[in-house]
Coordinates of C-alpha atoms and ligand atoms in Angstrom, one line a residue:
M28 CA 62.1 70.5 98.3
T29 CA 64.0 73.0 100.6
T30 CA 62.0 75.3 102.7
A31 CA 65.0 77.4 103.8
T32 CA 64.9 81.1 102.7
H33 CA 67.7 82.2 100.4
A34 CA 69.4 85.4 99.4
K35 CA 69.9 86.2 95.7
G36 CA 73.7 86.3 95.0
L37 CA 74.1 85.0 98.6
E38 CA 73.9 88.6 99.8
G39 CA 74.7 88.8 103.5
V40 CA 75.2 85.1 103.9
I41 CA 78.1 83.9 106.1
A42 CA 79.4 81.1 104.1
G43 CA 82.5 80.1 106.2
E44 CA 85.2 81.2 108.6
T45 CA 88.5 82.7 108.0
E46 CA 91.5 84.1 110.0
I47 CA 92.8 85.9 106.9
C48 CA 90.8 89.0 106.3
N49 CA 87.8 90.9 107.7
V50 CA 85.9 93.3 105.4
E51 CA 83.6 95.7 107.4
Q52 CA 81.9 99.0 106.5
T53 CA 84.4 100.7 108.8
S54 CA 87.7 98.7 108.2
L55 CA 89.5 96.3 106.1
V56 CA 92.1 94.1 107.8
Y57 CA 94.6 91.5 106.7
R58 CA 95.3 89.1 109.6
G59 CA 94.7 92.0 112.0
Y60 CA 96.5 94.8 110.2
E61 CA 94.4 97.7 108.9
I62 CA 94.8 98.3 105.2
A63 CA 95.9 102.0 105.5
D64 CA 98.7 100.9 107.8
L65 CA 99.8 98.2 105.4
A66 CA 99.5 100.6 102.4
A67 CA 101.5 103.1 104.3
N68 CA 104.2 101.0 105.8
A69 CA 104.4 97.3 104.3
S70 CA 105.9 96.3 101.0
F71 CA 103.9 93.8 98.7
E72 CA 106.4 91.1 99.6
E73 CA 105.8 91.7 103.3
V74 CA 102.0 91.5 102.7
A75 CA 102.3 88.4 100.6
F76 CA 104.3 86.7 103.4
L77 CA 101.8 87.9 106.0
L78 CA 98.9 86.4 103.9
L79 CA 100.7 83.1 102.9
V80 CA 102.6 82.3 106.1
G81 CA 100.3 83.9 108.7
H82 CA 102.5 86.4 110.5
K83 CA 104.6 89.6 109.8
P84 CA 107.9 88.4 108.6
S85 CA 111.2 89.0 110.6
S86 CA 113.8 90.7 108.4
D87 CA 115.6 87.2 107.9
E88 CA 112.3 85.6 106.9
L89 CA 111.6 88.5 104.5
G90 CA 115.0 88.2 102.9
A91 CA 114.7 84.5 102.4
F92 CA 111.1 84.9 101.0
K93 CA 112.3 87.5 98.5
A94 CA 115.2 85.3 97.4
E95 CA 112.8 82.4 96.9
L96 CA 110.5 84.6 94.7
I97 CA 113.4 85.9 92.7
A98 CA 114.6 82.3 92.2
E99 CA 111.2 81.0 90.9
R100 CA 110.5 83.9 88.4
A101 CA 111.6 82.0 85.3
L102 CA 109.0 79.9 83.4
P103 CA 109.3 76.3 82.2
S104 CA 110.0 76.2 78.5
A105 CA 106.4 74.8 77.5
V106 CA 104.8 78.0 79.1
V107 CA 107.4 80.2 77.3
E108 CA 106.5 78.5 74.0
F109 CA 102.8 79.0 74.7
L110 CA 103.3 82.6 75.5
K111 CA 105.1 83.2 72.1
T112 CA 101.7 82.5 70.5
S113 CA 99.9 84.8 73.0
G114 CA 100.5 87.8 70.7
N115 CA 98.7 86.2 67.8
L116 CA 96.0 85.0 70.0
V117 CA 95.3 88.4 71.4
N118 CA 95.7 90.2 68.2
N119 CA 93.1 87.8 66.6
E120 CA 90.7 89.3 69.1
Y121 CA 89.4 86.0 70.3
A122 CA 91.6 85.9 73.4
V123 CA 92.4 88.5 76.0
P124 CA 95.2 88.7 78.4
M125 CA 93.1 87.2 81.3
D126 CA 92.4 84.1 79.1
I127 CA 96.1 83.7 78.3
L128 CA 97.0 84.0 81.9
R129 CA 94.3 81.5 82.8
T130 CA 95.7 79.0 80.3
A131 CA 99.3 79.7 81.4
V132 CA 98.5 79.0 85.0
S133 CA 96.8 75.7 83.9
I134 CA 99.8 74.7 81.9
L135 CA 102.0 75.5 84.9
S136 CA 100.1 72.9 86.9
H137 CA 101.2 70.1 84.6
L138 CA 104.8 71.0 85.1
D139 CA 104.7 71.6 88.9
A140 CA 106.1 68.4 90.8
D141 CA 103.9 69.3 93.7
C142 CA 100.7 69.6 91.6
Q143 CA 98.7 66.7 93.0
D144 CA 99.9 67.3 96.7
N145 CA 97.5 69.3 98.8
A146 CA 99.5 69.1 102.0
G147 CA 100.3 72.5 103.6
D148 CA 104.1 72.5 102.8
A149 CA 103.4 71.6 99.1
N150 CA 100.7 74.2 98.9
L151 CA 103.0 76.9 100.2
R152 CA 105.8 76.0 97.8
K153 CA 103.2 76.1 94.8
S154 CA 101.9 79.5 96.2
K155 CA 105.3 81.1 96.1
R156 CA 106.0 79.6 92.7
L157 CA 102.8 81.0 91.2
L158 CA 103.3 84.4 93.0
A159 CA 106.9 84.6 91.4
Q160 CA 105.8 83.2 87.9
I161 CA 102.7 85.2 87.2
P162 CA 104.5 88.6 86.7
T163 CA 106.7 86.8 84.1
V164 CA 103.7 85.4 82.3
I165 CA 102.2 88.9 82.2
G166 CA 105.6 90.5 81.0
H167 CA 106.2 87.9 78.4
M168 CA 102.6 88.1 77.1
Q169 CA 102.9 91.9 76.7
N170 CA 106.2 91.5 74.9
S171 CA 104.5 89.0 72.6
I172 CA 101.5 91.3 71.9
E173 CA 104.0 94.0 70.9
G174 CA 106.0 91.6 68.7
K175 CA 109.2 92.0 70.9
D176 CA 111.7 89.6 72.4
F177 CA 110.9 88.4 75.9
I178 CA 112.5 90.4 78.6
A179 CA 114.0 88.2 81.3
P180 CA 113.2 88.9 85.0
N181 CA 115.7 91.2 86.7
A182 CA 116.9 89.7 89.9
N183 CA 117.9 93.1 91.3
L184 CA 114.3 94.4 91.3
S185 CA 111.4 94.1 93.6
H186 CA 108.3 92.2 92.8
S187 CA 106.5 95.4 91.7
A188 CA 109.5 96.9 89.8
N189 CA 110.3 93.7 88.1
L190 CA 106.7 93.3 86.9
L191 CA 106.8 96.8 85.3
Y192 CA 110.3 96.1 84.0
M193 CA 109.3 92.9 82.2
M194 CA 106.3 94.6 80.5
T195 CA 108.2 97.6 79.3
G196 CA 111.9 96.9 79.3
S197 CA 112.7 100.0 81.4
E198 CA 113.2 100.0 85.0
P199 CA 110.5 102.0 86.8
T200 CA 111.1 105.2 88.6
P201 CA 110.9 104.9 92.4
E202 CA 107.6 106.7 92.3
A203 CA 106.1 104.3 89.7
E204 CA 107.4 101.3 91.6
K205 CA 105.7 102.7 94.8
V206 CA 102.4 103.2 93.1
M207 CA 102.5 99.6 91.7
D208 CA 103.5 98.2 95.0
V209 CA 100.7 99.9 97.0
S210 CA 98.1 98.8 94.4
L211 CA 99.3 95.3 94.8
V212 CA 99.0 95.6 98.6
L213 CA 95.4 97.0 98.2
Y214 CA 94.4 94.2 95.8
A215 CA 96.1 91.3 97.8
E216 CA 93.0 90.0 99.7
H217 CA 89.3 90.6 100.2
D218 CA 87.6 87.8 102.1
Y219 CA 84.9 85.9 100.3
N220 CA 84.8 87.9 97.1
A221 CA 83.6 85.9 94.0
S222 CA 86.9 84.6 92.8
T223 CA 88.1 83.7 96.3
F224 CA 84.8 81.9 96.9
T225 CA 85.4 80.0 93.6
A226 CA 88.8 79.0 94.8
R227 CA 87.4 77.8 98.1
V228 CA 84.6 75.8 96.4
I229 CA 87.3 74.1 94.1
S230 CA 89.7 73.4 96.9
G231 CA 86.8 72.1 99.1
T232 CA 86.4 69.2 96.7
L233 CA 90.1 68.6 97.5
G234 CA 90.8 69.9 94.0
D235 CA 94.5 71.1 93.8
L236 CA 95.9 74.7 94.2
H237 CA 96.6 75.3 90.5
G238 CA 93.1 74.1 89.6
A239 CA 91.5 76.5 92.2
V240 CA 93.6 79.4 90.9
T241 CA 92.7 78.8 87.4
G242 CA 89.0 78.8 88.3
A243 CA 89.4 81.9 90.4
I244 CA 91.1 83.7 87.4
A245 CA 88.1 82.9 85.3
A246 CA 85.9 84.4 88.1
L247 CA 88.0 87.5 88.4
K248 CA 87.8 88.3 84.7
G249 CA 84.2 89.3 84.8
K250 CA 83.3 93.0 84.6
L251 CA 81.3 92.8 87.9
H252 CA 84.4 91.7 89.6
G253 CA 88.0 92.2 88.8
G254 CA 87.4 93.1 85.0
A255 CA 85.9 96.3 86.4
N256 CA 89.3 98.1 86.4
E257 CA 89.6 97.7 82.7
A258 CA 86.0 98.5 82.2
A259 CA 86.2 101.6 84.3
M260 CA 89.0 103.0 82.2
E261 CA 87.2 102.1 79.0
M262 CA 84.1 104.0 80.4
L263 CA 86.1 107.1 81.0
A264 CA 87.5 106.8 77.5
D265 CA 84.0 106.5 76.1
I266 CA 82.9 109.5 78.0
R267 CA 85.9 111.5 76.6
N268 CA 85.0 110.2 73.1
D269 CA 81.5 111.4 73.4
I270 CA 81.9 114.8 75.1
G271 CA 85.5 115.8 74.2
S272 CA 88.3 116.4 76.6
D273 CA 87.3 119.7 78.1
N274 CA 85.6 118.2 81.1
D275 CA 82.6 120.3 80.7
L276 CA 80.4 119.5 83.8
G277 CA 77.2 119.9 81.9
K278 CA 78.2 117.4 79.3
V279 CA 79.5 114.9 81.9
T280 CA 76.2 115.3 83.8
D281 CA 74.2 114.7 80.6
W282 CA 76.3 111.6 79.8
M283 CA 75.6 110.3 83.4
H284 CA 71.9 111.0 83.2
Q285 CA 71.7 109.1 79.9
A286 CA 73.6 106.1 81.6
F287 CA 71.1 106.3 84.4
A288 CA 68.1 106.5 82.1
D289 CA 69.6 103.4 80.2
K290 CA 69.9 101.6 83.4
R291 CA 73.7 101.1 82.7
K292 CA 76.0 100.0 85.5
L293 CA 78.8 102.5 86.0
M294 CA 82.1 100.5 86.0
G295 CA 84.1 100.8 89.1
F296 CA 81.2 101.9 91.2
G297 CA 79.2 100.2 93.9
H298 CA 80.1 97.1 96.1
R299 CA 78.2 94.2 97.7
V300 CA 79.7 94.9 101.1
Y301 CA 80.8 98.5 101.3
K302 CA 77.8 100.8 101.2
N303 CA 79.6 104.0 102.2
G304 CA 82.7 103.5 100.2
D305 CA 85.6 101.1 99.6
H306 CA 88.4 101.8 102.0
R307 CA 91.1 101.0 99.3
A308 CA 89.7 103.6 96.8
P309 CA 90.9 106.9 98.3
I310 CA 94.3 105.5 99.0
L311 CA 94.8 104.5 95.4
H312 CA 93.1 107.7 94.1
G313 CA 95.6 109.9 96.1
L314 CA 98.5 108.1 94.8
G315 CA 97.3 107.9 91.2
R316 CA 96.4 111.7 91.2
K317 CA 100.0 112.4 92.3
A318 CA 101.3 110.3 89.5
A319 CA 99.0 112.1 87.2
Q320 CA 100.3 115.5 88.5
A321 CA 103.8 114.4 87.5
R322 CA 102.8 113.2 84.0
G323 CA 101.1 116.4 83.0
E324 CA 97.9 118.0 81.8
D325 CA 96.2 115.1 80.0
F326 CA 96.5 112.8 82.9
I327 CA 95.3 115.5 85.4
K328 CA 92.3 116.0 83.2
L329 CA 91.6 112.3 83.3
F330 CA 91.5 112.4 87.2
E331 CA 89.3 115.5 87.0
L332 CA 86.8 113.8 84.8
G333 CA 86.9 110.8 87.1
E334 CA 86.3 113.1 90.1
M335 CA 83.2 114.6 88.3
V336 CA 81.8 111.2 87.6
Q337 CA 82.4 110.3 91.1
K338 CA 80.7 113.4 92.6
I339 CA 77.6 112.9 90.4
M340 CA 77.3 109.2 91.5
E341 CA 77.7 110.2 95.1
D342 CA 75.3 113.2 95.0
E343 CA 72.6 111.5 92.9
K344 CA 72.9 107.8 93.6
K345 CA 74.8 107.6 96.9
I346 CA 77.0 105.0 95.2
Y347 CA 80.8 105.2 95.8
P348 CA 83.8 104.2 93.8
N349 CA 85.2 100.8 94.5
V350 CA 89.1 100.2 94.3
D351 CA 88.7 99.4 90.4
F352 CA 87.8 103.0 89.6
P353 CA 91.0 104.8 90.7
C354 CA 92.9 101.7 89.6
G355 CA 91.8 102.2 86.0
M356 CA 92.9 105.9 86.0
T357 CA 96.2 105.1 88.0
Y358 CA 97.4 102.2 85.8
F359 CA 96.4 104.4 82.6
T360 CA 98.6 107.2 84.0
M361 CA 101.4 104.7 84.5
G362 CA 101.2 103.8 80.8
I363 CA 100.1 100.2 81.4
P364 CA 98.0 98.7 78.4
V365 CA 94.3 98.4 79.6
P366 CA 93.9 94.7 79.0
Q367 CA 96.7 94.1 81.5
Y368 CA 94.9 95.7 84.4
T369 CA 93.0 92.6 85.5
P370 CA 96.1 90.3 85.0
I371 CA 98.0 92.7 87.3
F372 CA 95.2 92.3 89.8
V373 CA 95.9 88.5 89.6
A374 CA 99.5 89.1 90.3
S375 CA 98.4 90.5 93.6
R376 CA 95.2 88.5 94.5
I377 CA 97.1 85.2 94.0
T378 CA 98.4 85.8 97.6
G379 CA 94.8 85.9 99.0
W380 CA 93.5 83.1 96.9
A381 CA 96.4 80.8 97.9
A382 CA 96.0 81.7 101.6
H383 CA 92.4 80.7 101.4
I384 CA 93.1 77.5 99.5
M385 CA 95.5 76.5 102.1
E386 CA 93.1 77.4 104.8
Q387 CA 90.4 75.3 103.2
H388 CA 92.6 72.3 102.7
A389 CA 93.9 72.6 106.4
N390 CA 90.3 72.4 107.7
N391 CA 88.1 71.0 104.9
R392 CA 84.5 70.3 104.5
L393 CA 82.9 70.1 101.1
I394 CA 81.1 73.3 100.1
R395 CA 77.8 72.1 98.8
P396 CA 74.7 74.4 99.5
R397 CA 71.1 73.7 98.5
V398 CA 69.1 75.5 95.9
A399 CA 65.4 76.6 96.0
Y400 CA 63.8 74.6 93.2
I401 CA 61.3 76.7 91.0
G402 CA 60.8 74.5 88.1
P403 CA 57.7 72.6 87.0
A404 CA 55.7 70.4 89.4
P405 CA 56.2 66.7 89.0
R406 CA 54.9 65.4 85.7
N407 CA 55.0 62.1 83.7
W408 CA 57.1 61.8 80.6
N409 CA 54.2 59.8 78.7
D410 CA 51.5 62.4 79.4
Ligands
SDX525 C1 85.4 94.0 92.9 O1 83.4 91.6 96.7 C2 84.7 91.9 96.5 O2 85.4 92.0 97.5 C3 85.1 92.3 95.2 C4 86.3 93.2 95.1 C5 87.5 92.6 95.6 O3 88.5 93.1 96.1 O4 87.6 91.3 95.3 O5 86.1 94.4 95.9 C6 86.6 93.8 93.7 O6 84.9 93.2 92.3 C7 84.7 95.4 93.0 C8 83.5 95.5 92.2 C9 83.8 95.8 90.7 N1 82.6 95.9 89.8 C10 82.1 97.0 89.3 O7 82.7 98.1 89.5 C11 80.9 96.8 88.4 C12 79.9 97.9 88.7 N2 79.3 97.5 90.0 C13 78.2 96.9 90.1 O8 77.6 96.2 89.0 C14 77.7 96.4 91.5 O9 77.7 97.6 92.3 C15 78.5 95.2 92.1 C16 78.4 94.1 91.1 C17 79.8 95.6 92.5 C18 77.7 94.8 93.3 O10 76.4 94.3 92.9 P1 75.2 94.0 94.0 O11 75.7 93.9 95.3 O12 74.5 92.8 93.4 O13 74.3 95.3 93.8 P2 73.2 95.5 92.8 O14 73.7 95.2 91.4 O15 72.0 94.7 93.2 O16 72.9 97.0 93.0 C19 72.0 97.5 94.0 C20 71.5 98.8 93.5 C21 70.7 98.7 92.3 O17 69.8 99.7 92.2 P3 68.2 99.3 92.4 O18 67.9 98.4 91.4 O19 68.1 98.7 93.8 O20 67.5 100.7 92.3 O21 72.5 99.7 93.3 C22 72.5 100.2 91.9 C23 71.8 99.0 91.3 O22 71.3 99.4 90.0 N3 73.9 100.0 91.5 C24 74.5 100.7 90.5 C25 75.9 100.3 90.5 N4 76.1 99.5 91.5 C26 74.9 99.3 92.1 N5 73.9 101.6 89.6 C27 74.8 102.1 88.7 N6 76.1 101.8 88.6 C28 76.7 100.9 89.5 N7 77.9 100.6 89.4

């Protein structure tokens, strides 16, 4: 029996060390760079290099990295064949895009020559491949859901633009590309969040990178974690369904009070670490609102509704939006199908997960905590 105290949900527990990211009430940094600085000045490819390799890329390093990603975008034929079935799976309602993506990453492991090799150079090669391949999985899956032919990756487009292009068949405007790119920068890394911790536990057993990423995708899917960006948008759609689209403050307040009375969790609000607000949320909210302004009245009204919900939560509960709240509204404004919001989170967070898996493998000790036993006292089977 253990006598040590424990924290439910491991709240406040320091469970390891990392050089990758620091989440504080007052700041969020990736390898020393503040998130607002990165969102304003770095591309997603630059941030991905920073996380995976460990330093800001020189222009030669960035050029080579981008070329490597572009070269790795195509998928092995077994994965393409599987994705041809993904439309049926999703339309049968048993599977959702996060499940399809999880399975696709798992199949990719069988076809990766480096799969069983946990050495740093092999892990880096696998990280880059997955980073390049995941948008293609998302694009092909969305094509399949819509019953369309698969759109091949476009080597002239950036990571973000290509992701949007493969989903829709149209090259995005520079504005849409920028919004997607910043959202990927914001989502890339967040220390010991649940999915990253999952990846570290799996890699701590000396499990391989694809296995750890597969587990991390399963963890990210949940609505208390990454699945909240889809759930936040579904919640706003529910509010609109219930009260109509006139954004009547009294009706919004009544809806919220009923949710509080029912003890429902408002999706896209709250955070285990940030108690005064998530540093990423206002950055994405600003960009999303600008995009809504350009798209017209209906989208502006969506943001106005979100802002009402936000104000009521802040005034009455002192609970602030996390990044998933503006993400839901922003991706909706960009015309992205709601079930792809969390897969897109994966397209970014793969960088943070892979960095943590490499850090774990480079300095490993099995992660194996104790648990406080609260079951029956010892007893005899024959009594
Ligand atoms: C992400 O950790 C990360 O880094 C994750 C992430 C990342 O980048 O990887 O930032 C991404 O996962 C963001 C979180 C997305 N999830 C949601 O938006 C789902 C809704 N949020 C909550 O369920 C909740 O706030 C969590 C899960 C995010 C945090 O849960 P905690 O820390 O266990 O907090 P809690 O549930 O114990 O809540 C503490 C109090 C409770 O009130 P009391 O019982 O003490 O009176 O705050 C209330 C809760 O009821 N509360 C909420 C609420 N969040 C907290 N009340 C209503 N709606 C909410 N959203």
